[in-house]
Amino acid sequence: MSKSNTTSRRDFLKLSSITGGGLLLGFSWFGSDAETPQVIKKIPLSATIGFNSYLSISTDGIITILSPNPELGQNIMTSFPMIVAEELDADWTKVKVLQAPLDKNFDRQVTGGSGAVPHSWKRLRTAGATARYMLIQAAAKQWNVSPEECSASNGFVIHSTSGKKLGFGELSEAASRMPAPAEIKLKDRKDFKIIGTAVKNVANKSITTGKPLFGMDFYRKGMLFAMIQRPEAFGTKIKSVDFAAAKAMPGIVDVVVFKNNVAVVGKSTWEVSKARKLLKIEYENNGTLESTEDHNKALATLLDTGTPVVRRKNGDVEAVFKSAAKIIKSEYQSPFLSHAPLEPMNFFADVRADGVELVGPTQTPGGARNEVSKLLNVPEDKITLELTRLGGGFGRRLKNDYVTEAAELSSIIKAPVKVIWTREDDMGGGTYRPSVRYRFEAALDSNGNLVGYKCRGVGINAGNPTREDNFPSGAVENLLIDSIEYKSPITTGPWRAPTTNFLAFAEQAFLDEVAMAAGKDPIQFRLELLQKARNAPTGPIKYNIDRMETVIKTVAEKAGWGNKSGVFQGFSVYFSHSSYVAQICEVAMVAGKPVVKKIYAVSDCGQVVNLSGARQQVMGGIVDGYGHAMYGKISFKNGATEQKNFNTYRLIRMKEIPEVETFFIDNGIDPTGLGEPALPPTGGAVANAIFKATGKRLKNQPFIEEDVFKSI
């Protein structure tokens, strides 16, 4: 399996269309000139035949599959082709993958919300199955036999009676002239040969050998480079600019002031970086300069005095709390977080009179094109966007501020330009996971049954910080979920597993508190609530009880819940992005300190496409969830972040990563989300295990700042 390291639609057309000289132009996949098409074989005039938007087959049997969605490490560029190749019955060793540019034929070209595979599952299968059908029809016609007597396998069409066979390449030209079926029968899951196996990432060799794949690698001869100085504090605007010294530096072409930005444009990143340091910019207040201390006070006060929006209400909550035998009440708070993708923001733009060319890493290429269209008043059909591989995103690249500023700057300077952010630029002036505070209350009757439940979330630019229909909603007769929003000049946006990344920790830690107050085992307590939701639901049930119950029981069995000595176990389960993940964390006391040793994770994400990629997704989500719960924090002072780079923004270190053991439920349903669902339950499992080990509840993140770690 191999992959091109170019994103050019023009190069793909050279590879996949008829060439006048009868030569197939391909790529030197691992050579030093990988971006340059190379003559690889003399072939008939028909060269390569396109069957649909997703695939083409050359006459030598090479199958080229376009992967439309942005690749940011979620392994989509391997999983998508696996789905197509499965239904095609292709020889996987003869499959090549190209990153597709933005194209309306692909519908949802978005990476976000763990929705890529669920959205494209049937479309990709249909594309492969349609091509297989056409190949079989072509072979049957050539042999003058019934298509029902023919089948496809490993890149060949085979006649069952005579044993004759023809390769896909030999049939490609004739097959392309066959009518595509109005409806197509897809494979039965029991016949899968590629889907469900562990397949290496198609880009592994290119990544490890440093081939130019990422936006930061992109270079166009004659382009300029730019860095932009943005306000260092939220709530300020430019008062005056003195850029004489910067503009006089070697290699500097221009200094441009636009909106609230000052762009230094030059011939190299080193030159513009040096020149930018010489800018003399004076800012003035344009709003409130907020600090973390202000945020903390506001969140706590609004829980009591704010006017909430009711998200869900069942039963008579006020009455049941008045008559309850026991009431449990807790508050949990999260800080802002940076997305901190390894590759800083960057984008190339060339705005010309005849159109706009955009190249770079974005999770929402369609959204980027739309925003540029509106900004520059250029029709979308005059804008092209080519995707590079993304060096991480986690929701940051759902925002296209860095794309539109590159396009705007190019339109001003009348030249192609690549805008590059530094780590400090993004950590100090990007978008953040909102800070949120929750208050939970539970009412127990005299038998320890949960009869009342309340959750109020107050978030800073968070919209609705609750998931009002998630468990335990539907399992409690009297329930109230509401929310309050605090408006701030600080920019926020989706961060991996939006909302649930912290809410899940708070909910699952609180449910353990309630289980303890009720005198019940934490897992049994949740299973009883699920049984209640099944037999006597209150209001709509918008989660699958059976799927949640299965992951809970499975992880308890795999981890030996309650049957181990020497470790303290904590449990958590969560439903997000249509998938279910249950985790058990094991903590040991080492030299008087709680240390996370192992996390078991059982995931129900429907059909697993690539077992290797699925394991990596779950493990990556757990490491991300644990690391940020333990260490992550962005704080503010007078509108500016106090953390500027990784020396002050703490990430988990390799030596701190625990052992992770993953399991998947095979329930026969179509794929559901996987990029995010493993992250939300991690914080709760860790916190509940630490409580078992120390007797101290963790209520706020990062955990490292809690008393349990301060006192050790």
XYZ file of C-alpha atoms in Angstrom:
712
model
C 0.000 0.000 0.000
C 1.440 3.390 -0.878
C 0.470 7.007 -0.779
C 1.330 10.122 -2.731
C 2.664 13.126 -0.864
C 1.031 15.653 -3.149
C -2.419 17.181 -2.930
C -2.621 18.548 -6.459
C -5.777 17.790 -8.399
C -3.792 18.459 -11.549
C -1.329 15.707 -10.665
C -4.174 13.311 -9.886
C -5.679 13.951 -13.313
C -2.303 13.205 -14.871
C -2.343 9.919 -13.038
C -5.947 8.917 -13.604
C -6.964 10.205 -17.042
C -6.239 9.222 -20.629
C -2.875 10.562 -21.766
C -2.206 11.407 -25.370
C 1.157 9.661 -25.485
C -0.163 6.366 -24.177
C 1.884 6.621 -21.004
C 0.659 6.201 -17.450
C 2.008 8.992 -15.304
C 2.382 7.906 -11.726
C 4.489 8.862 -8.763
C 7.796 7.842 -7.333
C 6.090 7.065 -4.057
C 9.174 6.926 -1.876
C 11.777 8.611 -4.069
C 13.371 11.994 -3.509
C 11.310 13.483 -6.357
C 7.979 12.282 -5.051
C 6.156 15.431 -6.083
C 7.132 15.008 -9.742
C 5.070 12.622 -11.942
C 7.259 9.924 -13.421
C 6.795 7.708 -16.486
C 6.415 4.250 -14.992
C 5.146 2.084 -17.839
C 4.194 2.136 -21.510
C 0.577 1.105 -21.772
C -2.318 1.351 -24.221
C -3.913 4.700 -24.899
C -6.697 4.088 -22.399
C -4.205 4.245 -19.505
C -6.322 4.684 -16.377
C -10.099 4.468 -16.206
C -12.178 6.436 -13.713
C -15.155 4.525 -12.314
C -16.539 7.112 -9.902
C -15.475 9.999 -7.704
C -13.552 7.669 -5.434
C -11.557 5.322 -7.606
C -9.912 4.556 -10.923
C -8.175 1.449 -12.244
C -5.203 1.528 -14.587
C -4.703 -1.094 -17.255
C -1.787 -2.548 -15.289
C -4.112 -3.251 -12.366
C -3.088 -0.366 -10.119
C -6.119 0.980 -8.248
C -6.053 4.611 -7.215
C -8.450 5.641 -4.474
C -9.137 9.236 -3.520
C -9.510 9.923 0.204
C -11.725 13.004 0.447
C -11.712 13.902 4.138
C -8.879 15.817 5.808
C -6.290 13.558 7.434
C -5.090 14.794 10.822
C -3.847 11.555 12.314
C -7.182 9.782 12.746
C -6.119 7.245 10.071
C -8.931 8.173 7.701
C -6.587 8.012 4.716
C -6.133 4.314 5.402
C -9.639 3.427 6.583
C -11.510 5.022 3.660
C -9.546 3.118 0.997
C -9.924 -0.102 2.991
C -13.704 0.245 2.745
C -13.596 0.849 -1.018
C -11.072 -1.923 -1.609
C -13.138 -4.397 0.437
C -16.236 -4.006 -1.706
C -14.148 -3.893 -4.871
C -12.380 -7.122 -3.873
C -9.108 -5.445 -4.701
C -5.578 -6.663 -4.150
C -4.589 -4.333 -1.298
C -0.955 -4.373 -2.405
C -1.997 -2.714 -5.677
C -3.952 0.110 -4.076
C -2.615 3.665 -4.012
C -4.173 6.516 -2.086
C -4.324 10.217 -2.912
C -5.651 13.057 -0.800
C -8.592 14.508 -2.692
C -8.938 18.264 -3.098
C -12.158 20.012 -2.130
C -14.844 18.783 -4.502
C -18.639 18.938 -4.334
C -18.805 15.280 -5.430
C -17.670 14.187 -1.980
C -20.466 15.873 -0.017
C -19.157 16.002 3.579
C -15.424 16.736 3.371
C -15.102 17.467 7.055
C -13.026 15.974 9.837
C -14.802 16.703 13.093
C -17.399 15.266 15.416
C -16.144 11.717 14.794
C -18.466 11.634 11.801
C -16.268 10.860 8.788
C -16.577 7.058 8.686
C -20.249 6.908 9.794
C -21.168 9.435 7.100
C -19.148 7.847 4.289
C -19.471 4.150 5.187
C -22.236 3.314 2.734
C -21.026 5.776 0.081
C -17.558 4.236 0.044
C -18.887 0.700 -0.004
C -21.225 1.567 -2.832
C -18.372 3.080 -4.853
C -16.305 -0.094 -4.541
C -19.227 -2.454 -5.127
C -20.330 -0.535 -8.219
C -16.891 -0.831 -9.800
C -16.819 -4.558 -8.933
C -20.196 -5.024 -10.603
C -19.008 -3.301 -13.785
C -15.833 -5.388 -13.892
C -17.833 -8.605 -13.538
C -20.225 -7.518 -16.271
C -17.292 -6.818 -18.596
C -15.702 -10.197 -17.938
C -18.988 -12.053 -18.408
C -19.545 -10.333 -21.729
C -16.028 -11.205 -22.928
C -16.467 -14.858 -21.933
C -20.078 -14.937 -23.129
C -21.285 -16.333 -19.813
C -23.795 -15.233 -17.199
C -22.512 -12.642 -14.697
C -24.000 -14.828 -11.947
C -21.302 -17.398 -12.767
C -18.554 -14.854 -12.074
C -17.078 -13.413 -8.918
C -14.295 -11.012 -7.970
C -11.382 -11.835 -5.700
C -8.054 -10.198 -4.938
C -7.965 -8.063 -8.082
C -9.347 -10.653 -10.503
C -12.713 -11.622 -11.943
C -13.075 -15.419 -11.938
C -15.467 -17.679 -13.859
C -16.592 -20.361 -11.433
C -17.162 -23.134 -14.007
C -14.146 -22.836 -16.285
C -11.728 -21.282 -13.812
C -10.881 -18.517 -16.246
C -9.794 -15.242 -14.716
C -8.971 -11.733 -15.814
C -7.238 -9.011 -13.852
C -9.000 -5.759 -13.063
C -6.485 -3.889 -15.219
C -7.263 -6.052 -18.237
C -10.971 -5.371 -17.772
C -10.826 -1.707 -16.791
C -11.418 -0.171 -20.221
C -14.304 -2.475 -21.138
C -15.783 -2.201 -17.641
C -15.843 1.578 -17.827
C -18.291 1.315 -20.746
C -20.725 -0.815 -18.758
C -23.797 0.935 -17.328
C -23.598 1.529 -13.590
C -26.384 -0.248 -11.678
C -29.218 1.766 -10.147
C -28.914 -0.362 -7.008
C -26.045 -2.486 -5.819
C -25.829 -5.359 -3.363
C -23.151 -4.883 -0.710
C -21.124 -7.638 0.888
C -22.248 -9.564 3.915
C -20.019 -8.770 6.914
C -19.002 -12.422 7.196
C -17.260 -12.118 3.833
C -15.046 -9.171 4.786
C -11.352 -9.815 4.132
C -9.863 -6.338 4.638
C -12.333 -4.531 6.887
C -11.775 -5.446 10.525
C -8.117 -6.363 10.106
C -5.094 -4.396 11.319
C -3.602 -2.409 8.425
C -0.618 -0.089 8.742
C -1.140 3.601 8.096
C -0.489 4.218 4.416
C 1.563 7.322 5.245
C 3.893 5.695 7.771
C 6.941 5.581 5.520
C 6.431 9.102 4.203
C 6.056 10.473 7.725
C 9.040 8.641 9.170
C 11.287 9.573 6.237
C 10.300 13.230 6.366
C 8.483 13.530 3.056
C 6.628 16.831 2.529
C 3.069 16.016 3.598
C 1.986 18.778 5.942
C 0.897 22.352 5.399
C 4.161 23.614 6.869
C 5.970 21.683 4.118
C 4.097 23.340 1.272
C 6.169 25.598 -0.932
C 5.375 27.399 -4.174
C 8.170 29.072 -6.123
C 7.843 32.834 -5.892
C 5.554 32.877 -2.875
C 6.105 35.237 0.033
C 6.035 34.421 3.739
C 4.177 36.335 6.425
C 3.836 36.417 10.182
C 1.123 38.466 11.811
C 1.276 40.287 15.096
C -2.101 40.013 16.771
C -3.153 41.658 20.051
C -1.501 39.964 23.012
C -4.587 40.496 25.191
C -8.258 39.867 24.497
C -10.206 43.109 24.755
C -7.583 45.388 23.156
C -7.175 47.084 19.780
C -4.359 48.809 17.908
C -3.806 52.447 18.847
C -0.627 53.120 16.860
C 2.006 51.242 14.847
C 5.625 52.093 14.095
C 6.957 49.558 11.614
C 9.839 51.541 10.112
C 12.558 49.400 11.698
C 10.831 46.164 10.716
C 10.313 47.228 7.114
C 13.982 48.208 6.785
C 15.161 44.684 7.643
C 16.742 42.537 4.888
C 14.291 40.385 2.951
C 11.210 42.303 4.066
C 8.852 43.164 1.215
C 6.070 44.935 3.082
C 4.403 45.562 6.432
C 0.620 45.666 6.290
C -1.854 46.867 8.915
C -5.320 45.398 8.464
C -8.166 45.038 10.909
C -6.485 44.430 14.281
C -3.400 42.829 12.759
C 0.057 43.857 11.608
C 1.533 41.527 8.981
C 5.233 41.395 8.177
C 5.772 40.029 4.665
C 9.109 38.831 3.343
C 11.140 36.243 1.512
C 11.702 33.755 4.341
C 10.224 32.830 7.692
C 13.494 33.639 9.442
C 13.552 37.156 8.027
C 9.931 37.946 8.828
C 10.302 36.447 12.298
C 13.272 38.707 13.063
C 11.544 41.754 11.612
C 8.319 41.173 13.520
C 10.198 41.543 16.799
C 11.036 45.139 15.798
C 7.397 46.225 15.473
C 6.375 48.919 17.935
C 2.641 48.575 18.527
C 0.635 50.426 21.143
C -2.712 48.970 22.126
C -5.699 50.434 23.897
C -8.603 48.816 25.682
C -11.560 47.791 23.603
C -13.481 45.951 26.298
C -12.898 44.261 29.629
C -9.454 42.781 30.292
C -10.441 39.603 32.100
C -8.367 37.448 34.405
C -8.868 33.886 35.642
C -9.735 35.249 39.061
C -12.605 37.182 37.454
C -13.772 34.062 35.652
C -13.751 31.948 38.797
C -15.850 34.487 40.691
C -18.284 34.897 37.798
C -18.838 31.159 37.350
C -19.429 30.551 41.045
C -21.780 33.538 41.340
C -23.805 32.671 38.243
C -24.551 29.197 39.609
C -26.554 30.983 42.312
C -27.776 34.179 40.658
C -27.827 33.547 36.908
C -30.964 33.065 34.852
C -30.747 29.524 33.507
C -32.064 28.041 30.283
C -33.935 24.830 31.095
C -32.654 22.053 28.862
C -34.681 19.161 30.271
C -37.118 18.763 33.134
C -38.941 15.627 34.227
C -41.216 15.151 37.224
C -41.504 17.356 40.298
C -37.875 18.109 41.121
C -38.561 20.668 43.857
C -40.880 18.351 45.769
C -38.611 15.300 45.688
C -35.625 17.275 46.968
C -37.693 18.616 49.858
C -38.684 15.112 50.949
C -35.392 13.311 50.192
C -33.750 11.141 52.847
C -30.315 12.270 51.695
C -29.021 14.985 49.338
C -25.577 14.950 47.727
C -24.234 18.169 46.232
C -20.943 18.842 44.436
C -19.346 21.379 42.115
C -16.696 20.734 39.475
C -14.737 23.221 37.373
C -12.595 23.072 34.248
C -10.004 25.564 32.984
C -9.564 26.833 29.452
C -7.388 24.553 27.311
C -5.300 25.176 24.215
C -5.706 22.773 21.297
C -1.895 22.813 20.946
C -1.610 20.757 17.726
C 1.994 19.908 16.971
C 1.825 21.730 13.632
C 1.104 25.439 14.205
C -1.511 27.197 12.083
C -0.473 27.932 8.492
C -2.058 28.446 5.094
C -1.142 29.454 1.547
C -3.303 31.826 -0.491
C -2.966 33.241 -3.976
C -5.691 35.753 -4.761
C -5.725 36.710 -8.450
C -8.140 38.467 -10.743
C -9.208 35.139 -12.243
C -9.735 33.316 -8.938
C -8.338 32.230 -5.607
C -6.061 29.282 -4.850
C -5.867 27.990 -1.283
C -3.574 25.227 -0.002
C -3.114 23.962 3.523
C -4.422 22.072 6.543
C -8.057 22.608 7.540
C -10.660 20.318 9.083
C -13.437 22.111 7.180
C -12.291 22.879 3.616
C -15.820 23.683 2.458
C -16.278 26.104 5.326
C -12.922 27.718 4.559
C -13.862 28.273 0.937
C -17.227 29.691 1.944
C -15.680 32.145 4.410
C -13.102 33.307 1.864
C -15.852 33.698 -0.722
C -17.826 35.986 1.577
C -14.758 37.925 2.716
C -13.449 38.675 -0.768
C -16.793 38.645 -2.591
C -15.520 35.954 -4.953
C -17.862 33.170 -6.171
C -17.054 29.777 -4.654
C -16.600 28.215 -8.077
C -13.652 30.590 -8.575
C -11.928 29.272 -5.439
C -9.904 26.053 -5.323
C -8.719 24.449 -2.096
C -6.169 21.669 -1.886
C -5.699 19.785 1.348
C -2.403 18.886 2.906
C -2.066 16.473 5.786
C -2.868 18.140 9.109
C -0.337 17.983 11.912
C -3.087 17.672 14.501
C -6.243 19.670 14.967
C -8.397 18.534 17.899
C -11.006 21.089 16.804
C -8.642 24.041 16.342
C -8.693 23.650 12.576
C -12.482 23.667 12.520
C -11.956 27.424 12.802
C -10.711 29.051 9.611
C -9.407 32.355 10.948
C -5.904 31.500 9.750
C -7.251 30.694 6.265
C -9.215 33.913 5.838
C -6.363 36.098 7.065
C -4.019 34.490 4.506
C -6.558 35.140 1.750
C -7.144 38.719 2.892
C -3.434 39.428 3.102
C -2.844 38.002 -0.384
C -5.616 40.213 -1.764
C -3.965 43.271 -0.189
C -0.371 42.626 -1.294
C -1.402 41.207 -4.685
C 0.927 38.230 -4.336
C 0.882 34.565 -3.274
C 1.667 34.318 0.406
C 1.971 31.702 3.112
C 0.976 32.865 6.587
C 2.656 31.013 9.454
C 1.742 31.194 13.133
C 4.180 30.460 15.928
C 3.282 28.350 18.945
C 3.047 31.542 20.986
C 0.686 33.089 18.425
C -1.793 30.239 18.736
C -1.489 29.660 22.471
C -1.830 33.370 23.153
C -4.455 34.317 20.607
C -6.169 31.275 19.197
C -9.357 29.583 20.374
C -9.740 27.579 23.559
C -11.860 24.936 25.190
C -14.329 26.945 27.290
C -13.979 27.099 31.037
C -17.086 25.611 32.694
C -18.382 25.077 36.234
C -21.024 22.480 37.095
C -23.220 21.981 40.119
C -24.734 18.547 40.616
C -27.354 17.562 43.150
C -28.825 14.130 43.826
C -31.750 13.090 46.025
C -31.868 9.605 47.566
C -34.839 7.963 49.236
C -34.595 5.921 52.435
C -33.661 2.796 50.445
C -30.737 4.491 48.690
C -32.561 4.873 45.380
C -31.777 7.862 43.171
C -35.105 9.715 42.907
C -33.935 13.221 41.990
C -31.094 14.639 39.912
C -30.025 18.166 38.997
C -27.193 19.485 36.858
C -26.498 23.150 36.161
C -23.640 24.188 33.886
C -22.192 27.688 33.610
C -19.763 28.183 30.747
C -17.685 30.994 29.295
C -18.736 31.322 25.661
C -19.722 27.650 25.857
C -23.255 27.737 24.471
C -25.009 24.795 26.096
C -22.391 23.111 28.342
C -24.691 20.165 29.155
C -25.825 17.027 27.365
C -29.316 16.976 28.764
C -30.372 13.714 27.130
C -27.333 11.665 28.118
C -27.391 9.096 30.916
C -28.714 9.254 33.638
C -31.539 11.223 31.974
C -34.456 8.873 31.464
C -33.423 6.760 34.457
C -34.460 9.283 37.130
C -38.115 10.234 37.669
C -37.364 13.796 38.757
C -34.631 15.519 36.802
C -33.590 19.071 35.944
C -30.792 20.012 33.534
C -30.190 23.709 32.857
C -27.404 26.046 31.781
C -26.142 29.624 31.926
C -23.704 31.349 29.584
C -21.122 33.986 30.471
C -20.115 36.190 27.526
C -16.430 37.051 27.220
C -14.076 38.563 24.619
C -11.980 35.374 24.825
C -12.447 33.226 21.728
C -13.564 29.652 22.322
C -14.335 26.723 20.071
C -14.750 22.942 19.888
C -11.984 20.980 21.612
C -11.711 17.227 21.140
C -15.040 15.718 22.277
C -16.678 19.139 22.717
C -18.437 19.673 26.064
C -18.213 16.008 27.051
C -14.420 16.217 27.436
C -14.980 17.683 30.927
C -18.681 17.051 31.542
C -18.094 13.293 31.448
C -15.498 13.538 34.219
C -17.791 15.669 36.361
C -20.839 13.444 35.814
C -18.991 10.190 36.382
C -17.163 11.437 39.456
C -20.437 12.698 40.893
C -22.246 9.419 40.175
C -19.536 7.663 42.185
C -20.237 10.081 45.034
C -23.923 9.226 44.824
C -23.244 5.484 44.669
C -21.115 5.733 47.770
C -23.788 7.706 49.603
C -26.311 5.047 48.593
C -24.009 2.291 49.854
C -23.781 0.644 46.429
C -20.999 -0.586 44.169
C -20.388 2.104 41.489
C -20.855 -0.286 38.567
C -23.900 -1.988 40.040
C -25.384 1.421 40.791
C -25.185 2.406 37.117
C -26.485 -0.951 35.920
C -29.528 -0.569 38.181
C -30.202 2.867 36.705
C -29.961 1.449 33.182
C -32.402 -1.298 34.105
C -34.734 1.364 35.423
C -34.427 3.289 32.149
C -35.256 0.097 30.269
C -38.276 -0.947 32.337
C -39.714 2.383 33.483
C -38.217 5.244 31.464
C -38.967 8.855 32.340
C -39.093 10.944 29.182
C -37.187 10.139 25.995
C -34.227 7.754 26.035
C -31.661 8.977 23.497
C -28.907 6.500 24.251
C -28.842 2.765 23.633
C -29.277 0.959 26.932
C -28.088 -2.408 25.647
C -24.893 -0.997 24.144
C -24.019 0.917 27.307
C -24.802 -2.075 29.500
C -22.605 -4.320 27.349
C -19.482 -2.142 27.547
C -19.953 -1.786 31.319
C -20.208 -5.513 31.939
C -17.371 -6.300 29.533
C -14.872 -3.874 31.059
C -15.735 -5.136 34.550
C -14.931 -8.673 33.390
C -11.746 -7.754 31.502
C -10.330 -5.679 34.374
C -11.388 -8.070 37.133
C -13.405 -5.364 38.868
C -13.187 -5.659 42.644
C -11.017 -8.781 42.554
C -7.504 -7.357 42.506
C -5.067 -6.588 45.272
C -2.336 -3.980 45.191
C -4.252 -1.573 42.964
C -7.254 0.713 43.421
C -9.821 0.684 40.629
C -11.994 3.504 39.340
C -14.810 3.151 36.822
C -16.356 5.429 34.204
C -18.628 5.022 31.194
C -19.795 7.507 28.609
C -21.832 7.849 25.446
C -20.730 10.408 22.884
C -20.639 10.698 19.100
C -22.959 7.674 18.842
C -20.448 5.369 20.548
C -20.033 3.881 24.029
C -16.793 3.534 25.973
C -16.360 2.095 29.466
C -13.055 2.339 31.296
C -11.493 1.054 34.473
C -8.381 2.795 35.746
C -5.948 1.136 38.127
C -3.940 3.271 40.547
C -1.153 2.103 42.840
C 0.397 3.999 45.724
C 4.105 4.440 45.011
C 6.232 6.162 47.640
C 3.061 7.639 49.090
C 1.837 8.993 45.761
C -1.079 7.780 43.588
C 0.244 6.609 40.218
C -1.958 5.566 37.287
C -0.659 2.177 36.198
C -3.193 0.866 33.696
C -6.462 1.724 31.958
C -8.794 -0.852 30.444
C -11.114 0.420 27.719
C -14.035 -1.347 26.077
C -15.497 0.467 23.086
C -18.666 -0.080 21.110
C -18.202 1.905 17.905
C -20.013 -0.498 15.622
C -18.010 -2.167 12.874
C -14.289 -1.559 13.311
C -12.769 -0.759 9.924
C -9.052 -0.853 10.741
C -8.239 -2.616 13.984
C -4.818 -0.985 14.171
C -6.229 2.499 13.637
C -9.064 1.851 16.099
C -6.647 0.846 18.848
C -4.572 3.951 18.196
C -7.678 6.145 18.332
C -8.737 4.746 21.686
C -5.243 4.840 23.161
C -4.670 8.358 21.837
C -7.984 9.544 23.261
C -7.132 8.080 26.664
C -3.648 9.629 26.742
C -5.117 12.970 25.651
C -7.923 12.756 28.204
C -5.673 11.699 31.076
C -2.890 14.140 30.230
C -5.136 17.189 29.999
C -7.170 16.218 33.062
C -3.958 15.885 35.028
C -1.929 18.819 33.716
C -3.679 21.048 31.133
C -4.529 24.667 31.904
C -4.737 28.062 30.221
C -5.113 30.955 32.650
C -5.496 34.671 31.977
C -4.197 37.864 33.512
C -5.482 41.207 32.227
C -6.803 39.581 29.060
C -3.569 37.751 28.169
C -2.721 34.074 28.555
C -0.152 33.240 31.204
C 0.958 30.175 29.239
C 2.785 30.911 25.985
C 4.495 27.669 24.995
C 5.111 24.133 26.170
C 7.526 25.279 28.859
C 4.515 26.617 30.806
C 1.627 24.719 29.188
C 2.101 21.280 30.707
C 1.457 18.203 28.597
C 1.738 14.587 29.625
C 5.216 13.081 29.198
C 6.045 9.721 27.708
C 7.110 8.260 31.048
C 3.737 9.242 32.559
C 1.623 7.325 30.040
C 0.041 4.244 31.639
C -0.486 0.887 30.026
C -3.703 0.857 27.983
C -5.556 -2.310 27.029
C -8.310 -1.980 24.434
C -11.280 -4.159 23.531
C -14.061 -3.711 20.969
C -17.630 -4.959 20.956
C -18.610 -6.697 17.724
C -22.339 -6.075 17.524
C -22.818 -6.133 13.752
C -23.957 -2.547 13.326
C -22.526 0.078 10.988
C -19.596 2.162 12.280
C -20.251 4.970 14.736
C -17.781 7.608 15.948
C -14.355 6.758 17.324
C -12.026 9.776 17.120
C -13.426 11.322 20.292
C -15.516 8.863 22.397
C -12.567 7.346 24.295
C -11.487 10.706 25.732
C -14.533 11.747 27.840
C -14.664 8.800 30.277
C -10.930 8.876 31.073
C -10.908 11.734 33.604
C -13.700 10.132 35.607
C -12.054 6.703 35.707
C -8.769 8.255 36.864
C -10.399 10.497 39.483
C -12.515 7.677 40.878
C -9.464 5.408 41.154
C -7.481 8.137 42.918
C -10.343 8.538 45.387
C -10.224 4.810 46.116
C -6.481 5.104 46.724
C -6.449 8.312 48.797
C -9.990 8.943 50.035
C -9.908 12.384 48.418
C -12.269 13.544 45.674
C -10.893 15.452 42.708
C -13.320 18.228 41.773
C -11.283 20.470 39.490
C -8.833 20.164 36.650
C -5.929 20.064 36.310
C -5.701 17.365 38.956
C -2.086 18.227 39.685
C -3.267 21.417 41.427
C -5.660 19.583 43.744
C -4.862 19.040 47.423
C -4.297 15.316 46.987
C -1.144 16.096 44.998
C -0.142 19.230 46.883
C -0.056 17.413 50.203
C 2.094 14.539 49.023
